[in-house]
CSV table of C-alpha atoms and ligand atoms in Angstrom, one decimal:
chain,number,residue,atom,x,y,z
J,1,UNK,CA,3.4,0.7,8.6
J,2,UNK,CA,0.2,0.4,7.2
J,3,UNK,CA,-2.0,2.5,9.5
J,4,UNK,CA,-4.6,3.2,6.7
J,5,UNK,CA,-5.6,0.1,5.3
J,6,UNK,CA,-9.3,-0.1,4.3
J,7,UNK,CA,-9.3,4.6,4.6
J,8,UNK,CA,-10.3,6.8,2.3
J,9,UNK,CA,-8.5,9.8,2.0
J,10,UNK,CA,-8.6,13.4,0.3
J,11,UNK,CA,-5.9,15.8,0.1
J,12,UNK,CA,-7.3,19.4,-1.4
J,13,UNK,CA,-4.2,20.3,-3.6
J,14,UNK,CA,-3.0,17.4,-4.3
J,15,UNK,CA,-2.0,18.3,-8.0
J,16,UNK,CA,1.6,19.6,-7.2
J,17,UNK,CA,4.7,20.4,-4.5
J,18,UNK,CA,3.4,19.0,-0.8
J,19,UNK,CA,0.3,17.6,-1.9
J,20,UNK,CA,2.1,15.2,-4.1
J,21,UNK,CA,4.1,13.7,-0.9
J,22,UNK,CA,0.9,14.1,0.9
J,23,UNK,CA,-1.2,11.5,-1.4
J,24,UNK,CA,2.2,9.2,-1.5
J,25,UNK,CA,2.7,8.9,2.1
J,26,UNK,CA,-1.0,7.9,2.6
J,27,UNK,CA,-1.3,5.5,-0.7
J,28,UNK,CA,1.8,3.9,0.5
J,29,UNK,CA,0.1,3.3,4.0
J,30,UNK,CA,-2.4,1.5,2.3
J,31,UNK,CA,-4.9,4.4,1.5
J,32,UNK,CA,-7.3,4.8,-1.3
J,33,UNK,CA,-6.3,8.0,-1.7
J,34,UNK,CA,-8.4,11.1,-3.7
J,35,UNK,CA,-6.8,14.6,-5.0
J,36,UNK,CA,-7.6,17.5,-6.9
J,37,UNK,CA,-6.3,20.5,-8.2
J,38,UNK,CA,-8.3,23.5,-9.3
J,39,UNK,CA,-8.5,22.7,-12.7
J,40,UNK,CA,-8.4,19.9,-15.1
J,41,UNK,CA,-4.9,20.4,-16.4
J,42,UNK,CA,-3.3,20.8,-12.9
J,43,UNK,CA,-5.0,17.4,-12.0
J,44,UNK,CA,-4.4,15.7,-14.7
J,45,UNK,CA,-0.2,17.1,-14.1
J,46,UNK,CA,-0.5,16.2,-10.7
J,47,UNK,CA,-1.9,12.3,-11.8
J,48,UNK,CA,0.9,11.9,-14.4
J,49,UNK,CA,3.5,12.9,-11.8
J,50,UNK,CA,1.8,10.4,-9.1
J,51,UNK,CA,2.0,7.8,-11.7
J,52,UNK,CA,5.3,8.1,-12.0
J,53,UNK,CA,5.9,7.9,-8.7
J,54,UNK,CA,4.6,4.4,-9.1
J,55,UNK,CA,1.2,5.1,-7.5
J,56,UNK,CA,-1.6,3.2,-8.7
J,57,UNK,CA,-5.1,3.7,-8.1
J,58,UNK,CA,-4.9,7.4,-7.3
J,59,UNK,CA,-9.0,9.0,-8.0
J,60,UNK,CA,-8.7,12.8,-9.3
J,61,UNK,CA,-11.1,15.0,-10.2
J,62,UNK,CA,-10.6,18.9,-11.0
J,63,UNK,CA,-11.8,20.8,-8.1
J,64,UNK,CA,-11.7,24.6,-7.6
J,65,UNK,CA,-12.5,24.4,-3.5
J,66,UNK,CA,-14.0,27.8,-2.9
J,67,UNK,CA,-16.8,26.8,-5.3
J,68,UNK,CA,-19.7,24.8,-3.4
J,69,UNK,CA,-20.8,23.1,-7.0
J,70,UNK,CA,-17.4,21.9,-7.6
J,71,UNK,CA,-16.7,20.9,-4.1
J,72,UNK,CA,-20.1,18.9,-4.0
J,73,UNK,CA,-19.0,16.7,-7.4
J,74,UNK,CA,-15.7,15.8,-6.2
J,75,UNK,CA,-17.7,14.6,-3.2
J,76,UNK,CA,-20.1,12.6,-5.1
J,77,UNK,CA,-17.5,11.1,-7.5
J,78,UNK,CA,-16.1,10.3,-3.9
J,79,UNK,CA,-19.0,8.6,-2.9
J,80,UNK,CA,-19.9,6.6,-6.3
J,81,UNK,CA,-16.4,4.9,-6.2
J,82,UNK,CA,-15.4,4.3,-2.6
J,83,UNK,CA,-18.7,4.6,-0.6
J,84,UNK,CA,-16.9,6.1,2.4
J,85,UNK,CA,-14.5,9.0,3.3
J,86,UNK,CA,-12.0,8.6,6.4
J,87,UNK,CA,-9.8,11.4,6.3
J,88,UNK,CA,-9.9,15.1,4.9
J,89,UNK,CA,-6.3,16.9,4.6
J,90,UNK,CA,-7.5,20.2,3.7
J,91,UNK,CA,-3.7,20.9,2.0
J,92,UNK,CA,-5.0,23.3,-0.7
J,93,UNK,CA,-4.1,27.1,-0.6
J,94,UNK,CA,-3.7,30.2,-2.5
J,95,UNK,CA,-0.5,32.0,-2.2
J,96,UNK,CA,-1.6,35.4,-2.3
J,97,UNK,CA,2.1,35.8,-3.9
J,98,UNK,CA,2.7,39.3,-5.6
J,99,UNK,CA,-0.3,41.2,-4.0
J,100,UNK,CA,2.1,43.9,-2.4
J,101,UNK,CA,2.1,45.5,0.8
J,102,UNK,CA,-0.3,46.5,2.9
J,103,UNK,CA,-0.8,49.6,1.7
J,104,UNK,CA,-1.4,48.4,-2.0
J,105,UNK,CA,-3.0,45.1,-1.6
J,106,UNK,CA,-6.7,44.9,-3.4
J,107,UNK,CA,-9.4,43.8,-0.9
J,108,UNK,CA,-11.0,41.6,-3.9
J,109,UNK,CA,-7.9,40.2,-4.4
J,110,UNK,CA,-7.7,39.4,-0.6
J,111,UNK,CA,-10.9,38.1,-0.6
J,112,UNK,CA,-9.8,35.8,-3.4
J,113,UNK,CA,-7.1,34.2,-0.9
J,114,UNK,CA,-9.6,33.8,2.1
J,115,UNK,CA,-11.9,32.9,0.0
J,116,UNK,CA,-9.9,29.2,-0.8
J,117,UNK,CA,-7.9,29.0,2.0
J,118,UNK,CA,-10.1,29.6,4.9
J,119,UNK,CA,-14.0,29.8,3.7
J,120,UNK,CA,-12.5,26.9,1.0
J,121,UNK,CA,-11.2,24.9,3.7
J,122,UNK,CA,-14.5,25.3,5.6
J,123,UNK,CA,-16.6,23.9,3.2
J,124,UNK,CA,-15.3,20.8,2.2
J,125,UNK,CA,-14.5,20.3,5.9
J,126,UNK,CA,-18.2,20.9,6.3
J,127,UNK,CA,-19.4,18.6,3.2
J,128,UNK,CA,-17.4,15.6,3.8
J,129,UNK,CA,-18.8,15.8,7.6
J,130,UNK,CA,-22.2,16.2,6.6
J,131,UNK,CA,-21.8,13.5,3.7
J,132,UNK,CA,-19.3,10.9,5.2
J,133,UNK,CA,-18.7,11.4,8.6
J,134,UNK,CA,-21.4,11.7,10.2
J,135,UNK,CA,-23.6,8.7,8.9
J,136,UNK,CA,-20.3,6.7,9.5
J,137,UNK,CA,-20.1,4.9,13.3
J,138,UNK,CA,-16.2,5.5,12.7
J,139,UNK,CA,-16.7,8.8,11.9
J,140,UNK,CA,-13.5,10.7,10.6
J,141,UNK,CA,-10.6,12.9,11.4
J,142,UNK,CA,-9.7,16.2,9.3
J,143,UNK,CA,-6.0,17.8,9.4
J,144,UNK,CA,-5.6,21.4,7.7
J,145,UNK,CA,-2.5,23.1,6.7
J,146,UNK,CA,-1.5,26.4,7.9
J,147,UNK,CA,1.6,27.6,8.4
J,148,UNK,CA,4.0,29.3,11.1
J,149,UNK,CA,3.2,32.6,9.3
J,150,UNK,CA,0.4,32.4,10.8
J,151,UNK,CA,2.1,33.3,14.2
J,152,UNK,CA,5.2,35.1,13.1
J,153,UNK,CA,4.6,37.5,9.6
J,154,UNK,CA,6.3,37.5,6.5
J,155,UNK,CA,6.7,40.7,5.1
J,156,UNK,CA,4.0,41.8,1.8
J,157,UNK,CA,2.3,38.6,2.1
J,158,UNK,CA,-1.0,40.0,4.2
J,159,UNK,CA,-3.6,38.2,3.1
J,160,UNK,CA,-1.7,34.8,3.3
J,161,UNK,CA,-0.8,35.6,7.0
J,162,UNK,CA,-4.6,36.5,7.9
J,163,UNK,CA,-5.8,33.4,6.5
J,164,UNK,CA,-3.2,30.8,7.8
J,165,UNK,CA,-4.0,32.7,11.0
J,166,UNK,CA,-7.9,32.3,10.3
J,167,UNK,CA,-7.4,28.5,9.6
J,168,UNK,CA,-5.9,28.6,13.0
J,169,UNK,CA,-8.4,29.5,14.7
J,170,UNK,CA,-11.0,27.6,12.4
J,171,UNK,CA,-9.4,24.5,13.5
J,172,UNK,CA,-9.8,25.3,17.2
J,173,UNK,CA,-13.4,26.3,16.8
J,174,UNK,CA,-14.3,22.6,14.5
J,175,UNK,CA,-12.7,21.0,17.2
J,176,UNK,CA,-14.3,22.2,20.0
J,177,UNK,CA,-17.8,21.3,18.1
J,178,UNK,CA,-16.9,18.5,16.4
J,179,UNK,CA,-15.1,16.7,19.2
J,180,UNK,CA,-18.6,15.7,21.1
J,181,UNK,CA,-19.4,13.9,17.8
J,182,UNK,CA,-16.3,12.1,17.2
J,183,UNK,CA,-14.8,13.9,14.8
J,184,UNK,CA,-11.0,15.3,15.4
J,185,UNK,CA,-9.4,18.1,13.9
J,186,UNK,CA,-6.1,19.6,13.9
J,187,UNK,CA,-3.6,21.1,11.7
J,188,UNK,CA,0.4,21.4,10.3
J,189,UNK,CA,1.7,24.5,10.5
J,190,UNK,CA,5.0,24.2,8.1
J,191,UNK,CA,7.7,26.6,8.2
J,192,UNK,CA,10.0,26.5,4.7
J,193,UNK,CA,9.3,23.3,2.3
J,194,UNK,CA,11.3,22.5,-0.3
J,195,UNK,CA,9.2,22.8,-3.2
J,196,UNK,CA,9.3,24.3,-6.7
J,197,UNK,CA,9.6,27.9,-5.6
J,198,UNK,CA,12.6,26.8,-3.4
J,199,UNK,CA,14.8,25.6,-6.3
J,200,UNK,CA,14.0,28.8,-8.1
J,201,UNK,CA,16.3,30.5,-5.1
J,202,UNK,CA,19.7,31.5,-6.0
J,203,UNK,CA,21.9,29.5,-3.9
J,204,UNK,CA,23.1,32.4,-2.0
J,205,UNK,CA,19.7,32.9,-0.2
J,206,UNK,CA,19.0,29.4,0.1
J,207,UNK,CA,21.8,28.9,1.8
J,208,UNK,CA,21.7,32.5,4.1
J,209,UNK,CA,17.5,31.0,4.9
J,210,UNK,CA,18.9,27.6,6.1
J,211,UNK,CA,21.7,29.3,8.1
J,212,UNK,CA,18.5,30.9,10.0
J,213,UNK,CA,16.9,27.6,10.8
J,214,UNK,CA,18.1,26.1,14.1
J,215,UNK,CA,18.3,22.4,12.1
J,216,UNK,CA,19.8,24.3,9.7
J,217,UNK,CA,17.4,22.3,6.5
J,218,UNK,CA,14.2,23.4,5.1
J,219,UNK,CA,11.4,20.3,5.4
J,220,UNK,CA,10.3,18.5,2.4
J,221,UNK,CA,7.4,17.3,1.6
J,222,UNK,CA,7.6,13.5,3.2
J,223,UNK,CA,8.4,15.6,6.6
J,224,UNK,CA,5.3,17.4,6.2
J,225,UNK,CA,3.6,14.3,5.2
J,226,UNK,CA,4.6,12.3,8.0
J,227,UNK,CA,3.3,14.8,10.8
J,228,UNK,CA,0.2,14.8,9.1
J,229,UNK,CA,-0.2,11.3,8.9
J,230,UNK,CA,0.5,11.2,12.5
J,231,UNK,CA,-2.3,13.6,13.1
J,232,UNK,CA,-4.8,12.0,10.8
J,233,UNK,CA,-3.8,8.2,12.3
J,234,UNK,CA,-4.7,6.7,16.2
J,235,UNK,CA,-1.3,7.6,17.3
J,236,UNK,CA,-3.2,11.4,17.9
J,237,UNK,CA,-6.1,9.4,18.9
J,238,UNK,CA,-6.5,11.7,21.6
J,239,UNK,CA,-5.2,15.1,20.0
J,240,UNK,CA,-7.7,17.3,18.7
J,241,UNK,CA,-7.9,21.2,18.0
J,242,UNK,CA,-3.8,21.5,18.1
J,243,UNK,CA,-1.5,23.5,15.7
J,244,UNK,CA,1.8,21.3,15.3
J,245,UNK,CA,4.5,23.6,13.9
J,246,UNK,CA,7.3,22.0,11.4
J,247,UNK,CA,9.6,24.4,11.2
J,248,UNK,CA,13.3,23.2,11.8
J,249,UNK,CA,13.1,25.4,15.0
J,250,UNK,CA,12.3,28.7,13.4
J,251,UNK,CA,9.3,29.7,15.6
J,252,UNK,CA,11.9,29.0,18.9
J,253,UNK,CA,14.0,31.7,18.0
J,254,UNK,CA,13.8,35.4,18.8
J,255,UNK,CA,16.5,36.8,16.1
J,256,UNK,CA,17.9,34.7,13.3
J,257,UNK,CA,21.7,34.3,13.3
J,258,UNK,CA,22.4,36.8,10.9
J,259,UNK,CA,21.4,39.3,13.2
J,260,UNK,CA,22.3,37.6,16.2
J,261,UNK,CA,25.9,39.2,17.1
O,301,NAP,N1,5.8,25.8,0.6
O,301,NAP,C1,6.0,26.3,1.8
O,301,NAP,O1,7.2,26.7,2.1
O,301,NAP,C2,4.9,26.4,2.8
O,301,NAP,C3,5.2,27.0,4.1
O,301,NAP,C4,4.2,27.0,5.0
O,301,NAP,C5,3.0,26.4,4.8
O,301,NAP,N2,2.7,25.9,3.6
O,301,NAP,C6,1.4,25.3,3.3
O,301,NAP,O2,1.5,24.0,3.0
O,301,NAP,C7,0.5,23.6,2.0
O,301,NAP,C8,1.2,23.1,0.8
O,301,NAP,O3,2.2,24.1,0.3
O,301,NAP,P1,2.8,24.0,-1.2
O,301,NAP,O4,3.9,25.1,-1.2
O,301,NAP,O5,3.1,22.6,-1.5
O,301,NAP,O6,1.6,24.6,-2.0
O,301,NAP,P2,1.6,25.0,-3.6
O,301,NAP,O7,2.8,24.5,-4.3
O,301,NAP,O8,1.3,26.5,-3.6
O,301,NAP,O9,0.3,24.2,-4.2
O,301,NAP,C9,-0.9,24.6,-3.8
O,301,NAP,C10,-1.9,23.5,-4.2
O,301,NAP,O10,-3.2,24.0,-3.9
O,301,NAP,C11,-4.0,23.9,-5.0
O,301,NAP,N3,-5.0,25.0,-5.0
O,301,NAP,C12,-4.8,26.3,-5.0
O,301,NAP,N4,-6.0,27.0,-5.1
O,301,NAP,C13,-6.9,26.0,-5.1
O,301,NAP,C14,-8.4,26.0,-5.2
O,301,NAP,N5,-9.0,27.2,-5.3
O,301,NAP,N6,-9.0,24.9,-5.3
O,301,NAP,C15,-8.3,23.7,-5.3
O,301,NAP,N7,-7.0,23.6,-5.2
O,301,NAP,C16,-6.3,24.8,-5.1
O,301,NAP,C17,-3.0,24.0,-6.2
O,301,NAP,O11,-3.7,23.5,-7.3
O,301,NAP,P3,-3.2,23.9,-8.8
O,301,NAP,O12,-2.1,23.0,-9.2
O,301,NAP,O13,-4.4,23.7,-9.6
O,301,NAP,O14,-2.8,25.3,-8.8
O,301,NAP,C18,-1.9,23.1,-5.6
O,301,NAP,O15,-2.2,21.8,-5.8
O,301,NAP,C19,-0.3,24.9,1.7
O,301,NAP,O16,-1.4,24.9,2.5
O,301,NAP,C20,0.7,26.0,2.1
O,301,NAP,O17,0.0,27.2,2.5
O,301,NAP,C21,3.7,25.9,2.6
């Protein structure tokens, strides 16, 4: 398939783990595909690894996306090279990993997390419709990433849930405004992925978390890339303002099967 031929595309995050699939799926669709990391290190990582790949062509630049400055470069390094912007996958987000419970978490450091994942998200969403879409008859389609913690908690991992659960609702809200102008937006909401963190697991709980999933196998990164493709291409032509959950079945389930006896 080569559903992107003559598109533009931007994946936020694109530096490392999903986003890497993400710019691969689209390149290989016949994309000109844009990524950034938050730095110039983790983007140049994430180029290196994308060459590798056998990717050529690939535009990075360093973006931190919670920073209007930064987020209005990337745009106009955008704009310099390729003239046009198709498709936004707003993929990039802060893990809020190690912030404790509830009880202990530090606002500021909360604030950090909604900060790039939903206010972050909003910006360049807003940007590259102001910028691209808009003076473009074809206008443009955005997909975000959430995630299915966004409907069903993890435990010490607040901040994350509220703002996977704010991009929710963000992508409801674009899409209800943006529709009328011919813009679509909607979102993945992943359950596990197989990335880096995964193969730091010891085998046991690997093994004891894909026992709970109905498929019983966590999604990689070409499943997550080829749902958002979907959403970003004319085959969702008339989708807008959904939450598609890719989860191996997890959210279906009202007790995993280790407690189901
Ligand atoms: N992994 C999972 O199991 C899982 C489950 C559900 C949902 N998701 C969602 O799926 C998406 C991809 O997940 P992942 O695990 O592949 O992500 P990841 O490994 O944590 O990578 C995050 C990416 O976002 C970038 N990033 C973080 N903060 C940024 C900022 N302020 N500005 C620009 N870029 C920034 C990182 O860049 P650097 O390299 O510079 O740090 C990196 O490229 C995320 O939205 C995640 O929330 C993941």
């Amino acid at each position: 398939m080569n559903r992107f031929e003559g598109k533009t595309v931007l994946v936020t995050g694109g530096s490392r783990n999903t986003g890497l699939d993400l710019v691969e799926r689209f390149a290989r669709e016949g994309a000109k595909v844009w990524m950034c990391g938050s730095s110039a290190a983790s983007t140049a990582r994430g180029a290196e690894a994308l060459a590798a790949r056998g990717l050529a062509g690939i535009g990075s630049r360093p973006c931190d996306i919670s920073d209007a400055a930064q987020v209005a470069a990337l745009l106009d390094a955008i704009d310099a090279d390729s003239g046009r912007l198709d498709i936004l996958v707003n993929n990039a987000a802060d893990q809020g990993i190690g912030q404790g419970g509830p009880l202990e978490v530090d606002p500021a450091a909360m604030l950090k997390v909604l900060r790039t994942n939903v206010v972050g998200g909003f910006q360049v969403t807003q940007a590259v419709c102001n910028r691209f879409f808009m003076r473009q008859p074809t206008r443009g389609t955005v997909v975000f990433l959430s995630s299915n913690t966004a409907r069903r908690a993890i435990r010490n991992r607040t901040s994350y849930c509220a703002s996977k659960g704010g991009i929710n609702s963000l992508v409801r809200s674009l899409a209800l405004d943006l529709g009328p102008l011919g813009i679509r937006v909607n979102c993945c909401a992943p359950g596990y992925i197989r990335t880096e963190r995964w193969d730091t697991l010891a085998p046991e709980l690997a093994a004891r978390r894909r026992r709970n999933c109905p498929l019983g196998i966590e999604a990689t990164g070409a499943d997550i890339a080829g749902v958002v493709a979907f959403l970003a291409s004319q085959d969702s032509g008339n989708m807008t303002g959904e939450i598609v959950t890719v989860d191996a079945g997890c959210s279906c389930q009202h007790m995993p099967v280790d407690c189901d006896c």
